[in-house]
Structures are given as C-alpha cells and as structure tokens.
XYZ file of C-alpha atoms in Angstrom:
683
model
C 99.936 -56.370 -155.992
C 100.967 -53.093 -158.432
C 98.515 -51.783 -161.531
C 101.717 -52.649 -163.514
C 101.708 -55.724 -162.835
C 98.463 -57.285 -162.757
C 98.338 -55.396 -166.647
C 102.103 -57.403 -167.865
C 100.193 -60.921 -165.933
C 96.196 -60.024 -168.012
C 98.279 -59.080 -171.484
C 99.423 -62.257 -171.866
C 96.265 -63.868 -171.029
C 94.893 -66.151 -173.965
C 97.524 -65.468 -175.587
C 100.730 -68.956 -175.986
C 103.533 -67.544 -173.556
C 107.167 -68.244 -175.844
C 109.107 -68.063 -172.533
C 112.418 -69.422 -171.224
C 112.688 -72.757 -168.839
C 115.260 -74.987 -167.617
C 114.562 -78.959 -169.828
C 115.984 -81.735 -169.275
C 116.060 -83.386 -172.742
C 117.190 -86.391 -171.380
C 119.098 -88.623 -168.080
C 122.235 -88.003 -167.077
C 122.723 -84.477 -169.345
C 122.878 -81.351 -168.448
C 119.868 -79.321 -168.034
C 119.490 -77.296 -170.825
C 118.190 -73.588 -170.589
C 116.494 -72.228 -173.923
C 112.631 -70.646 -175.585
C 109.571 -73.179 -174.950
C 106.292 -72.410 -174.917
C 103.834 -72.486 -172.983
C 100.047 -72.737 -174.145
C 97.069 -71.191 -172.644
C 95.187 -73.262 -169.453
C 92.138 -75.457 -170.203
C 89.026 -76.049 -168.099
C 90.096 -76.389 -164.612
C 94.071 -75.519 -164.984
C 96.082 -72.366 -163.892
C 98.569 -70.437 -165.656
C 101.047 -68.869 -163.241
C 105.391 -67.288 -163.403
C 107.398 -68.009 -161.435
C 109.243 -66.062 -158.750
C 111.232 -68.448 -157.054
C 112.792 -72.453 -157.035
C 113.831 -74.912 -154.487
C 116.077 -77.149 -155.728
C 114.735 -81.152 -154.793
C 116.413 -83.858 -154.202
C 113.303 -85.693 -156.095
C 114.667 -83.319 -159.643
C 118.142 -84.885 -159.205
C 116.655 -88.513 -159.003
C 114.862 -88.051 -161.687
C 117.138 -86.004 -163.559
C 120.534 -89.114 -162.892
C 117.608 -91.161 -164.569
C 116.567 -93.216 -161.043
C 113.087 -92.408 -161.181
C 111.322 -95.376 -162.906
C 108.430 -93.345 -164.442
C 110.849 -90.602 -165.477
C 109.719 -88.601 -168.706
C 112.100 -87.405 -171.288
C 112.453 -84.665 -172.587
C 110.658 -82.444 -169.415
C 111.046 -79.857 -167.986
C 111.610 -80.200 -164.143
C 111.274 -78.297 -160.493
C 108.461 -78.825 -158.415
C 109.315 -77.471 -155.180
C 108.184 -73.186 -155.850
C 105.684 -69.850 -155.461
C 104.268 -68.757 -158.158
C 101.701 -65.860 -159.189
C 98.554 -66.399 -161.264
C 98.758 -65.482 -164.706
C 95.772 -66.239 -165.786
C 92.466 -69.778 -165.325
C 90.752 -72.070 -167.866
C 87.787 -71.948 -167.896
C 85.734 -72.600 -164.832
C 88.397 -71.829 -162.247
C 86.972 -70.356 -159.642
C 89.188 -71.168 -156.453
C 91.770 -68.405 -157.439
C 92.474 -65.625 -159.858
C 94.508 -62.963 -161.489
C 96.887 -61.971 -159.217
C 96.800 -64.573 -156.536
C 99.834 -66.414 -155.284
C 100.631 -69.922 -155.015
C 102.711 -73.198 -153.944
C 102.233 -75.353 -156.730
C 101.090 -79.044 -155.227
C 102.941 -82.127 -157.180
C 99.725 -83.281 -154.878
C 96.089 -81.944 -155.521
C 93.531 -81.490 -153.916
C 89.778 -82.003 -155.531
C 88.102 -81.338 -152.743
C 85.703 -82.900 -153.790
C 82.226 -84.845 -152.072
C 82.546 -87.780 -153.700
C 86.560 -88.269 -153.542
C 86.610 -90.935 -150.099
C 90.190 -89.517 -150.136
C 89.823 -85.655 -150.493
C 87.266 -86.562 -146.997
C 89.314 -88.974 -145.134
C 91.437 -87.185 -141.899
C 92.971 -90.365 -143.005
C 94.791 -89.463 -146.008
C 95.879 -86.426 -148.956
C 95.901 -89.028 -151.475
C 93.766 -87.261 -154.424
C 94.006 -89.879 -156.913
C 91.991 -87.107 -158.675
C 94.503 -86.645 -161.842
C 97.403 -89.017 -160.790
C 96.507 -90.834 -164.091
C 97.636 -87.939 -166.482
C 99.927 -86.715 -163.781
C 102.304 -90.127 -164.310
C 102.976 -89.914 -167.922
C 103.990 -85.761 -167.519
C 100.161 -84.711 -169.170
C 97.584 -82.708 -168.218
C 93.690 -83.774 -167.110
C 92.938 -83.937 -170.679
C 96.080 -86.218 -171.583
C 98.060 -83.797 -173.839
C 101.152 -81.405 -172.405
C 100.997 -77.039 -171.831
C 105.178 -77.493 -172.924
C 106.845 -77.317 -176.613
C 110.073 -76.929 -178.051
C 108.717 -75.594 -182.467
C 106.296 -77.509 -182.506
C 108.199 -80.549 -180.051
C 106.203 -82.039 -177.060
C 107.418 -81.568 -174.340
C 106.401 -83.488 -170.583
C 105.071 -82.217 -167.490
C 106.753 -83.461 -164.279
C 105.498 -84.520 -160.890
C 102.035 -82.152 -162.990
C 104.448 -78.925 -161.669
C 108.044 -77.964 -163.363
C 108.836 -75.183 -162.398
C 112.147 -74.225 -163.905
C 110.523 -72.006 -166.122
C 108.931 -68.433 -166.013
C 105.562 -69.916 -166.342
C 103.779 -73.337 -165.716
C 100.431 -74.485 -166.042
C 98.926 -76.304 -163.188
C 95.831 -78.271 -161.997
C 94.034 -75.263 -160.079
C 92.804 -78.236 -157.784
C 97.180 -78.498 -157.205
C 97.264 -74.074 -157.245
C 97.474 -73.667 -152.670
C 96.572 -69.767 -152.491
C 98.523 -68.510 -150.493
C 98.340 -65.311 -148.526
C 100.492 -62.553 -150.942
C 102.316 -60.976 -147.984
C 105.147 -64.277 -147.313
C 108.221 -64.433 -149.012
C 108.073 -66.113 -151.603
C 112.310 -67.590 -152.161
C 112.054 -69.102 -148.811
C 108.300 -70.173 -148.643
C 108.445 -72.087 -152.354
C 110.696 -75.241 -149.357
C 106.864 -75.874 -148.180
C 106.577 -77.011 -151.666
C 108.048 -80.197 -150.631
C 111.075 -81.790 -148.770
C 110.201 -79.851 -145.438
C 106.351 -79.632 -145.822
C 106.767 -83.389 -145.458
C 109.062 -83.509 -143.064
C 107.391 -81.839 -140.729
C 104.116 -83.893 -141.612
C 105.816 -87.044 -141.062
C 106.043 -86.286 -138.023
C 102.303 -83.942 -136.999
C 99.811 -85.786 -139.896
C 101.904 -89.639 -140.228
C 102.933 -90.404 -136.564
C 101.748 -88.341 -134.875
C 104.886 -87.534 -132.743
C 103.572 -86.463 -128.817
C 105.325 -84.861 -125.910
C 107.634 -86.693 -124.014
C 109.096 -89.499 -126.490
C 111.820 -90.873 -128.151
C 112.825 -90.005 -132.157
C 115.448 -90.474 -134.461
C 116.566 -89.925 -137.892
C 118.441 -91.598 -140.667
C 119.673 -88.824 -142.945
C 119.973 -85.788 -142.166
C 120.249 -83.605 -145.122
C 117.002 -80.488 -145.503
C 114.147 -83.590 -144.546
C 115.742 -85.591 -141.666
C 116.255 -81.420 -140.185
C 113.117 -80.933 -141.136
C 111.759 -84.123 -139.681
C 114.180 -82.761 -136.492
C 112.546 -79.605 -135.713
C 108.528 -81.033 -136.815
C 109.590 -83.890 -133.380
C 111.551 -81.136 -131.116
C 107.792 -79.419 -131.717
C 106.571 -81.540 -130.767
C 107.956 -81.765 -127.938
C 109.476 -84.870 -128.201
C 112.585 -86.048 -125.034
C 115.162 -87.400 -126.824
C 116.574 -87.080 -130.964
C 119.308 -88.336 -132.297
C 120.109 -88.297 -135.557
C 122.317 -90.424 -137.748
C 124.718 -89.215 -140.434
C 128.070 -91.005 -142.275
C 128.791 -87.054 -142.826
C 130.529 -84.985 -138.731
C 130.216 -82.053 -140.805
C 125.989 -82.205 -140.374
C 125.710 -82.890 -137.096
C 126.489 -79.239 -136.065
C 123.130 -77.319 -138.237
C 120.923 -80.550 -136.153
C 121.294 -79.569 -132.796
C 120.881 -76.206 -134.014
C 117.573 -77.536 -135.391
C 116.183 -79.929 -132.662
C 118.593 -82.571 -132.162
C 120.198 -84.126 -128.437
C 122.925 -85.544 -129.669
C 124.316 -86.912 -133.351
C 126.281 -90.098 -134.574
C 128.678 -91.282 -137.571
C 127.026 -94.959 -138.202
C 129.659 -95.279 -139.963
C 132.508 -94.693 -136.947
C 130.631 -94.614 -133.942
C 131.804 -97.018 -131.130
C 132.061 -100.618 -132.142
C 130.294 -99.782 -134.978
C 127.654 -100.948 -135.520
C 125.446 -97.684 -135.045
C 122.300 -100.227 -134.228
C 123.055 -101.156 -131.276
C 124.600 -98.036 -130.433
C 121.300 -96.529 -130.432
C 119.955 -99.895 -128.716
C 122.884 -98.914 -126.124
C 120.993 -95.603 -125.474
C 117.828 -96.906 -125.463
C 116.858 -100.631 -124.658
C 113.404 -101.106 -125.684
C 114.101 -98.692 -129.159
C 112.388 -95.596 -129.696
C 108.833 -94.333 -129.802
C 110.526 -92.874 -133.895
C 112.118 -93.118 -136.528
C 112.283 -92.184 -139.511
C 113.945 -92.335 -142.941
C 115.041 -89.509 -145.339
C 117.883 -90.805 -147.238
C 115.882 -93.774 -150.165
C 118.170 -97.146 -148.822
C 116.132 -99.127 -148.090
C 119.148 -100.953 -146.445
C 118.460 -98.273 -143.830
C 115.050 -98.704 -143.181
C 115.422 -101.835 -142.064
C 117.702 -100.803 -139.352
C 115.296 -97.326 -138.747
C 112.392 -100.309 -137.830
C 114.556 -102.784 -136.265
C 115.034 -99.517 -133.752
C 111.355 -99.219 -133.751
C 110.439 -98.946 -130.135
C 109.624 -102.940 -129.132
C 105.368 -102.906 -129.135
C 104.565 -99.643 -130.488
C 107.057 -98.102 -132.734
C 106.806 -97.196 -135.822
C 108.910 -96.873 -138.248
C 108.434 -93.458 -141.087
C 109.811 -94.799 -144.993
C 110.003 -90.614 -146.369
C 112.587 -91.289 -148.443
C 112.560 -92.147 -152.039
C 114.426 -95.361 -152.914
C 115.982 -96.520 -156.360
C 114.829 -97.537 -158.517
C 113.747 -101.677 -158.421
C 114.153 -101.387 -154.634
C 112.977 -103.855 -152.592
C 112.075 -103.826 -148.414
C 112.903 -105.933 -146.193
C 112.952 -107.066 -142.501
C 111.689 -110.602 -140.481
C 108.341 -110.641 -139.784
C 109.106 -111.146 -136.303
C 109.485 -107.132 -135.800
C 106.131 -106.822 -137.406
C 105.104 -109.430 -134.569
C 106.379 -107.582 -132.400
C 104.283 -104.477 -132.643
C 106.233 -102.534 -134.662
C 105.097 -100.533 -137.080
C 106.208 -99.383 -141.013
C 104.226 -97.176 -142.970
C 105.761 -93.758 -145.126
C 104.253 -90.765 -146.287
C 103.441 -88.356 -149.501
C 104.398 -84.711 -149.222
C 104.056 -85.647 -144.895
C 100.207 -86.245 -145.454
C 99.032 -82.349 -146.012
C 96.278 -81.451 -148.115
C 97.607 -80.108 -150.418
C 94.909 -76.239 -151.190
C 94.185 -76.501 -147.141
C 96.500 -77.069 -145.509
C 100.095 -75.919 -147.564
C 98.336 -72.058 -146.593
C 98.600 -73.161 -143.145
C 101.944 -74.109 -142.495
C 103.262 -71.011 -144.698
C 100.905 -69.367 -141.499
C 103.001 -70.498 -139.588
C 105.908 -69.915 -140.785
C 105.322 -66.155 -140.887
C 104.096 -66.115 -137.266
C 107.899 -66.973 -136.853
C 106.229 -70.853 -135.423
C 108.611 -72.659 -137.560
C 111.775 -70.763 -139.224
C 112.812 -72.274 -142.729
C 115.777 -69.405 -143.292
C 118.318 -72.733 -141.288
C 117.876 -74.490 -144.390
C 118.431 -72.058 -147.261
C 122.287 -72.125 -148.227
C 122.310 -71.423 -151.692
C 120.794 -68.425 -153.443
C 120.830 -68.352 -157.502
C 119.431 -65.559 -159.177
C 118.210 -66.095 -162.700
C 117.092 -68.745 -164.373
C 120.229 -69.378 -166.440
C 122.160 -70.877 -162.479
C 120.027 -73.353 -162.470
C 123.222 -76.016 -163.919
C 124.707 -74.318 -160.714
C 122.589 -75.129 -157.629
C 122.181 -78.465 -158.531
C 125.605 -78.993 -158.909
C 125.224 -76.639 -155.241
C 123.433 -79.871 -154.601
C 125.367 -82.424 -155.422
C 129.034 -80.919 -153.653
C 127.097 -82.732 -150.344
C 126.692 -78.475 -148.382
C 124.281 -77.252 -149.081
C 120.428 -78.453 -147.663
C 118.284 -76.370 -149.995
C 120.102 -73.983 -153.187
C 116.406 -71.054 -154.111
C 116.616 -70.211 -158.353
C 115.183 -66.936 -158.121
C 113.048 -66.606 -161.571
C 111.314 -63.362 -161.591
C 110.429 -60.269 -159.932
C 106.077 -60.436 -157.758
C 105.889 -56.870 -157.996
C 104.713 -57.621 -154.498
C 106.757 -56.419 -151.007
C 106.718 -59.176 -148.217
C 104.928 -58.649 -145.258
C 107.338 -57.378 -142.634
C 106.401 -59.995 -140.203
C 106.376 -60.709 -135.872
C 107.414 -61.262 -133.567
C 106.660 -64.203 -131.776
C 107.215 -63.231 -128.121
C 105.774 -66.118 -126.418
C 103.628 -69.719 -127.540
C 101.927 -71.488 -124.335
C 99.600 -74.896 -123.674
C 96.378 -72.944 -122.252
C 92.654 -75.190 -122.011
C 92.743 -77.035 -125.194
C 94.831 -74.156 -127.369
C 97.582 -72.586 -127.755
C 98.394 -68.709 -125.507
C 100.599 -66.778 -129.182
C 101.839 -63.087 -127.560
C 102.554 -61.284 -130.747
C 105.027 -58.074 -131.748
C 104.337 -55.776 -134.981
C 104.922 -52.837 -136.683
C 102.021 -51.175 -136.762
C 101.421 -49.096 -139.453
C 97.904 -47.141 -138.383
C 100.200 -46.414 -135.492
C 103.559 -46.230 -136.027
C 104.870 -48.492 -133.939
C 105.421 -51.572 -132.652
C 102.645 -53.308 -131.490
C 101.938 -55.992 -129.230
C 98.478 -58.510 -129.169
C 97.966 -61.879 -127.385
C 95.221 -64.360 -129.314
C 94.366 -67.173 -128.011
C 93.775 -70.124 -130.526
C 92.359 -73.435 -130.038
C 92.901 -76.716 -130.912
C 91.718 -77.552 -134.366
C 88.633 -79.943 -133.407
C 88.574 -82.238 -136.372
C 90.868 -82.050 -139.489
C 87.792 -80.673 -141.746
C 87.014 -78.745 -139.253
C 85.650 -75.079 -140.920
C 88.478 -72.800 -139.337
C 87.747 -70.557 -135.948
C 85.829 -67.677 -135.909
C 87.226 -64.483 -134.220
C 86.203 -62.893 -130.592
C 88.929 -59.199 -130.498
C 88.448 -58.113 -126.141
C 89.705 -55.006 -125.579
C 90.443 -54.417 -122.307
C 89.767 -50.762 -120.186
C 92.367 -48.413 -118.594
C 95.956 -49.040 -117.970
C 94.908 -52.240 -119.170
C 97.578 -54.075 -121.851
C 97.381 -57.604 -123.725
C 98.448 -59.251 -121.055
C 95.202 -58.631 -117.672
C 92.705 -59.654 -119.528
C 94.168 -63.327 -121.439
C 95.684 -63.958 -117.131
C 93.044 -63.155 -115.662
C 89.244 -63.518 -117.532
C 88.854 -66.691 -117.205
C 88.179 -67.252 -121.285
C 90.165 -69.888 -122.672
C 87.947 -72.925 -121.246
C 85.184 -72.097 -122.705
C 86.607 -70.611 -125.596
C 88.442 -73.810 -125.943
C 85.398 -75.848 -125.920
C 83.486 -73.832 -128.320
C 86.786 -73.852 -130.869
C 87.162 -69.907 -130.643
C 89.616 -67.857 -131.304
C 90.041 -64.648 -129.402
C 92.530 -61.806 -129.258
C 93.743 -59.291 -127.449
C 94.586 -56.484 -128.182
C 96.646 -53.679 -127.016
C 94.738 -50.598 -125.511
C 97.547 -47.642 -126.688
C 100.759 -47.528 -128.715
C 103.850 -47.927 -126.159
C 107.558 -46.151 -125.758
C 106.685 -43.810 -128.662
C 107.916 -40.806 -127.246
C 105.102 -37.705 -126.580
C 106.314 -35.755 -123.502
C 103.479 -36.107 -121.913
C 102.617 -39.481 -122.747
C 103.151 -42.048 -119.248
C 102.123 -39.017 -116.764
C 98.163 -39.870 -115.776
C 96.415 -42.914 -116.124
C 92.888 -42.960 -116.874
C 94.655 -40.407 -120.520
C 98.272 -41.813 -122.660
C 99.806 -45.309 -121.952
C 97.467 -47.637 -121.165
C 93.827 -45.454 -121.986
C 93.992 -44.673 -126.131
C 90.031 -45.056 -125.189
C 89.697 -46.332 -129.242
C 89.889 -43.626 -130.993
C 91.314 -41.838 -133.495
C 93.641 -39.134 -132.274
C 93.082 -34.866 -134.933
C 95.911 -33.168 -132.575
C 99.319 -33.063 -133.105
C 100.765 -34.065 -130.569
C 98.778 -37.417 -130.223
C 97.552 -38.105 -133.808
C 100.945 -38.970 -135.312
C 100.782 -42.557 -133.212
C 97.568 -42.820 -131.167
C 94.627 -44.318 -134.621
C 93.630 -46.885 -132.226
C 89.992 -47.097 -133.295
C 91.631 -47.943 -137.217
C 94.021 -50.529 -136.305
C 91.396 -52.091 -133.517
C 89.138 -52.412 -136.925
C 91.223 -52.584 -139.396
C 94.618 -52.952 -138.978
C 94.588 -55.815 -136.688
C 92.054 -57.379 -138.151
C 93.641 -57.825 -141.736
C 97.130 -59.246 -139.417
C 95.045 -61.788 -138.022
C 93.046 -63.407 -140.994
C 96.711 -63.557 -143.299
C 98.756 -65.097 -139.626
C 96.002 -67.164 -138.155
C 93.980 -70.422 -139.079
C 90.365 -68.242 -138.672
C 87.557 -67.309 -140.185
C 88.332 -63.641 -141.730
C 84.232 -62.834 -141.357
C 82.978 -64.896 -138.648
C 84.109 -61.959 -135.335
C 82.631 -60.550 -133.189
C 83.874 -58.043 -130.300
C 83.700 -57.757 -126.053
C 85.457 -55.227 -123.834
C 85.340 -53.648 -120.142
C 85.235 -50.598 -119.150
C 87.379 -48.682 -121.371
C 87.099 -51.901 -124.196
C 83.388 -52.478 -123.744
C 83.170 -48.607 -125.148
C 85.991 -49.569 -127.765
C 83.810 -52.151 -128.922
C 80.162 -50.945 -128.735
C 81.455 -48.398 -130.007
C 83.324 -50.247 -133.174
C 79.666 -52.357 -133.680
C 77.655 -49.647 -134.008
C 80.356 -47.429 -136.663
C 80.420 -50.883 -138.757
C 77.522 -52.455 -139.423
C 77.725 -56.101 -140.236
C 81.674 -56.007 -139.016
C 80.550 -57.997 -135.895
C 78.482 -61.151 -135.682
C 77.722 -60.401 -130.999
C 78.406 -57.961 -129.072
C 78.535 -57.801 -125.319
C 80.260 -55.730 -122.810
C 81.303 -56.385 -119.174
C 81.062 -52.437 -116.815
C 81.079 -50.787 -119.935
C 81.994 -46.654 -120.546
C 78.240 -46.249 -122.530
C 77.924 -42.299 -122.685
C 81.675 -40.949 -122.335
C 80.955 -37.603 -124.278
C 79.502 -37.538 -120.544
C 81.353 -38.020 -117.871
C 84.541 -37.664 -116.664
C 87.375 -39.668 -118.416
C 85.815 -39.342 -121.645
C 85.292 -35.803 -121.213
C 89.311 -35.291 -120.764
C 89.892 -38.655 -123.428
C 88.070 -36.907 -125.798
C 88.842 -33.250 -125.032
C 92.850 -34.476 -125.341
C 93.012 -36.892 -128.487
C 90.152 -34.650 -130.939
C 90.454 -31.818 -129.583
C 86.608 -31.520 -127.670
C 84.004 -33.716 -126.105
C 81.642 -32.299 -129.007
C 84.274 -34.318 -131.792
C 83.870 -37.631 -128.557
C 80.512 -37.887 -129.806
C 81.425 -39.570 -133.441
C 82.714 -42.421 -130.869
C 79.935 -42.547 -127.934
C 78.383 -45.382 -128.564
C 75.421 -43.831 -126.371
C 74.967 -41.376 -128.997
C 76.160 -43.565 -132.401
C 72.878 -45.665 -130.981
C 70.710 -43.095 -131.767
C 71.157 -43.141 -135.537
C 72.608 -46.397 -136.217
C 71.275 -47.855 -139.082
C 71.640 -51.748 -139.666
C 72.022 -55.093 -138.220
C 70.769 -55.349 -134.774
C 72.490 -58.999 -132.430
C 71.050 -57.639 -128.917
C 74.042 -56.575 -126.644
C 74.740 -58.680 -123.600
C 76.168 -55.505 -121.095
C 77.027 -56.590 -117.527
C 77.059 -54.486 -114.978
C 77.864 -55.204 -110.952
C 76.048 -52.966 -109.170
C 78.974 -52.155 -106.653
C 81.390 -50.711 -109.190
C 81.901 -47.524 -107.831
C 82.635 -46.333 -110.724
C 79.188 -46.696 -112.036
C 76.439 -43.907 -111.867
C 79.776 -41.240 -112.838
C 81.556 -43.121 -115.742
C 80.452 -45.424 -116.661
C 76.333 -44.579 -117.148
C 74.737 -47.756 -118.140
C 71.026 -46.185 -117.803
C 72.101 -43.752 -120.205
C 72.914 -46.452 -123.186
C 69.777 -48.604 -122.478
C 67.436 -45.845 -122.688
C 68.996 -44.702 -125.380
C 68.655 -47.882 -127.265
C 65.171 -48.297 -126.554
C 64.270 -45.140 -127.996
C 66.665 -46.515 -131.296
C 64.853 -50.784 -130.989
C 67.586 -51.635 -130.286
C 67.789 -54.735 -128.341
C 70.205 -54.850 -125.925
C 70.539 -56.625 -122.434
C 72.095 -54.967 -119.585
C 71.747 -57.256 -116.159
C 72.697 -55.715 -113.033
C 75.095 -58.209 -110.875
C 74.626 -57.750 -106.647
C 77.314 -57.463 -104.795
C 79.478 -56.892 -107.851
C 82.245 -54.730 -108.674
C 84.224 -52.758 -111.445
C 87.268 -56.479 -110.925
C 88.468 -59.093 -113.373
C 86.693 -61.241 -110.453
C 83.581 -60.008 -111.790
C 85.212 -60.598 -115.190
C 85.763 -63.962 -114.449
C 82.304 -65.384 -112.300
C 80.436 -63.785 -116.459
C 83.214 -64.830 -118.535
C 81.299 -67.795 -119.692
C 78.387 -66.656 -120.347
C 79.476 -64.302 -123.055
C 82.279 -66.822 -124.813
C 78.630 -68.378 -124.931
C 76.413 -65.930 -125.920
C 78.644 -64.837 -129.059
C 79.458 -69.133 -129.802
C 76.199 -68.569 -130.618
C 76.358 -65.711 -132.409
C 78.689 -66.623 -134.822
C 77.416 -70.464 -135.557
C 79.728 -73.292 -132.851
C 76.207 -73.646 -130.886
C 73.014 -73.802 -131.281
C 71.137 -69.657 -131.274
C 68.969 -69.965 -128.047
C-alpha cells in the first residue's frame, strides 16, 4: 500500500467520519444515498474503508420487508471487501492497512467457546444477541444521521464508504487479492461451496441435485464438480439459466414447470431410481425444500437447506422420509469458520482453482449506483452485481496459472506458472500440499527441494519418492525450476551444465545473464513470499534440501540466511563449487570470476558462518562418479569441523548419483526435517 494511502487512513483515526452510505429508512423503499456519521471503533472493534460490495439476495430480502428480524433505519450490505482504517482498544489480529472481508458469522477463537473449538460448526454465538438487534457488542450503534441512530445490518453494513465491525468478524486476507472479486466470498458463493465441502462433505462418484440456479446454486454445482460428483442435475424454472449451470459443472438441467410429465420429482427419480446422494435447496421455497428432501437417496441421502425462507414459513414432510434414512440439514455461511478459513478460500481463488469471474454479471462504479444494482438483481439475469465503492490504493497481484492439480499420497500435487519479477520471465514451480490432518490443525510447514543440473520442477516430484512420507507427517514440499526458460539469451541452450536447467542458484551479475538469472533471490525471497501468500502454509516454519546443484543451493541458502530455515539436508551436493569444473564454469559465466563465486560456496561460507546451527544431513553414494571431481564432500566436512558446525555425512555404499539413490534415502530426509519443524518429536 502506498504511503499516501496509509497517511490518509491514519488521518481519520479517532475521529467521527462523515461519509456516504445507502440508508434503508423503511422497507420497500429505494435506498437513500446520503451522508451519515460513522463513529470511531470502541474496544474490540475495527473501522474499515469499504472497497467493493456485491449485492446479495439477503439484502433485498430484508429491504423488501420479508425478514422478521429486519430493523429500520439501517445500512444494508454484508458481502464486501475492505481495508482497515482504525482499530479499537485491545484489537491485535488486524492493523491499519490490512485487507479484510467482513463476515456476518464471527469467530471469537476463544478456548472456552465450544462452537469455535468444535470442528462440527461455525456458529460462534459471541455477539449474536447484539448483532441481531442491529447493534455493536456493547449494545450501541456506531452509525447515525444528524444525531438519529441507524442500525447495523448482520454485523457488517457495507453499503457505505466506511463501516464498523467487530474484530472477530474481520477475516484478514492476502492484500494482493482482487477485491472486486473477493467480496463475493463474504456470503453467497462461499456458502454454496461450504455446503458441499463442510456440511454434506460430498464424495467422489456421488449424485447431486441442485434446486435453484442463481449464484448460490451455481456455487454448489461448482463445488460438487470439484468434489468429484459423477452426476449433477440442476433444477430451475428458467431455461435461460441452464447454459451457465452446465458450464459450471452440471451434467444436465431440468425445468421443474415444463419437464416431461409435469412432475419434477418423478423426472428426477426416473434418472436415479433410489434418489440422489446429496440434494441442495437454493431457493428459499419451503415446497422446494420438501421436494429436495424427498428425492434424496433412500437409506443415506442428505438434503441441505441453504435458501432463506420468508418470515413465518415452515417446512414439512412425512416422518417416513426420515425413518427411511434421509437426513435433513441446513447451513449458515457454508459452515466456514470465518477468520480461519475465509483467507484460505481467497488463496484457493488466487491459485486459479475456484474462479469467481462467472458469477459477476454486472458491475457498477460508485455507491450512488447501488439502487441500479438492486434493479439488476431483480431483473432476473443478474447473478452478482458488484459495486466498486472506493479505490484501495493496492495493485492486485499478478496471479499464477494453474497447470496441473493431481491427487497423490494424501495430498495434491499442484503445478503453477507465474511471472517472476526477480527473473523477469514466466517461471514454473510445483507444490505438494498435504491434506489437513484435522480441521483445527495448524498450517503445514514447507520444505523447499532444489533440483540438480538439467532438471525442471518435474523431476524430483515424480521420481524422488517423497510424497508418502510428506503426506503422512503433514509437510508441504515446493519444487522450483532450476533456471529461467525461454528468455532469448543466445547461448542459454548451448550446454547441459550452464544456462537452461543450470541456474546454479546464484544472482548473475554478468551482462548477458543478469537480466534474468536471479535464482538466489527467486528461491530465498520471491518464491517463498508467493507460496505463503497463495497457499495455506506456515509462512515461518520452513526447511530446505536439494540434490547435486540443488544440494549446493540448499546449503548456501541456509548459510547466507542464518535462521531462515529450521533444517537443511542435501543429496550428493556440490560442496565446494569454486574448486570444481561445474562451479568454475558457472561462476565465471554468471558472476565474472571464480573468486566472486566464493560468496555462493558452502565450503567457504561455513568458515565465517554465525547464527543458528541446525545439523546438516548429507547423503553421498560411494559409487557416484562425480564425487571426487565435482562434489567434494570431504572439503565441506573438513571446513565444518574447523568451524565447529555440526554436519552428518553418510557415505552410502554402492549408490550412485541418480534418483534411485535419492528415492532410497528420501524418507530419512523428510523425517530429518519433520523433527526440526515440530511435526515429529526430536530425537
């Protein structure tokens, strides 16, 4: 964020702000865009500058007078993205300038809150009573118009330039996210995803029926497709919605009014004799809710109510439907624990795994157009209308492209490409992301694996036999490429041990290579920042390993950055590159001289190293043809002895330099790092 924007935010700290807001003075009347006063936050509260707001049907439901808890006058809006302008006393989880999504379902995270501590629910009741009264936790409002109190709405009230929310309702997200898109995760889309992933836990190979194909229903379809459902049918009364539903993952769609025979229940059962494993009501119509339950699979079917029914409506069915094994359940905000899990949803979108673009059919500039956005939603062709209210002063990150996402050994192997500022080109990397061991488990630490000469990000991830052990202990593993690719340097492909596939993990200084070959900065700074920004991993607990040239890279990354890595290991590393042909060629070509390369030589660096000294584990095969003339582990071991640095060099009889050697001892290396990172007890 620019210093000018930070100064502007701080300038209003502690003051009452007069700003524009869309006030609902009474039901069934257009919103009044007028000046209101927003008081400073009190203890445990946060005042935010609203950047963008998506219009949700719940806002309209209240404005139209259907909400029995609806209070007027109020400022509606609850699907937004914002920047923290100021914080009240005792607030520690966010600071001025942080980017947040206000969440109507809070998460206090207190140890004595049985709801926050339970993996079964997200329904934290900490501020429910005052939030339902349109007030802040202390029982008063921060919103007024010329002295007249205005009620808050769902703890958010984001149809305004500024709002005050509880700290426990502020989900801090990646500041590089596109806020005009991420605002959708404040309610509807996130709710549909969570109904699938959290509340019903749809499994691969199952059948799904979705009633209502607005944004909510489409988000259910999108998530069900992602979960691996084999057959997804969308149900609506508007054929025009079917194309989008199929695009989002529906197998087919049916019009409940005009289907063959005129009985949609019979039509659906005709497709699946015993019913559907999972059904979802996204309409709010109690008759549809009953139909959804009654087409759920005999014996085990689950039907989830997502749509909000009008005031006073009740649901009914024959008890026999439940006796014969069907389960009726509902969801609020998709079961997401807001402050913990909404940031992860943002990361999922930023990785390209769950796009939001299909939902945004209308955009409006300025709060003065909020009534036009309501008209668009009423028009029937709008999924989500996003109103851009204020500029954030932030530049959205250039997002990576998802190239692959494959299930393996209790996790997912993801391959992505992204624009690297350090290397001034598109770079590719792979990440093994283990399954979360438990819903409340801390994020996994990260092991960086640097590959050797001629390799890309793909070699080790497919040959090194790492995933089973990493998945078992809950360790994320990152595989960078070994050099920039396709950067149009005339000699980059002339030899196998210099140029493409041989970046040597240095920052080049010679004219031909310095524009792109900044691999040291890439692996020690840029890539880790990207990984912690878009993956749900621990940004502080990290370790590093590598093979051959990558083993050299791992050791120098540690020795040049004391304390950055909890542990270090290497397979057959180039231990003393300034004294071997590979290193002499690389250092002369990239840095101009062998002497300059000593700043990237582990044997030289360890002599003057000062900092934490985690034991370096090195495995070296005795049948490795490169050992004596290119690797020289004895030189490094001797230097460590003189410097008092702990190192364990294990000479492995008859093993060579290949991936067979790496695969054999990879389990030991994963264990070495797992213990240092706290995933297993230290020996």
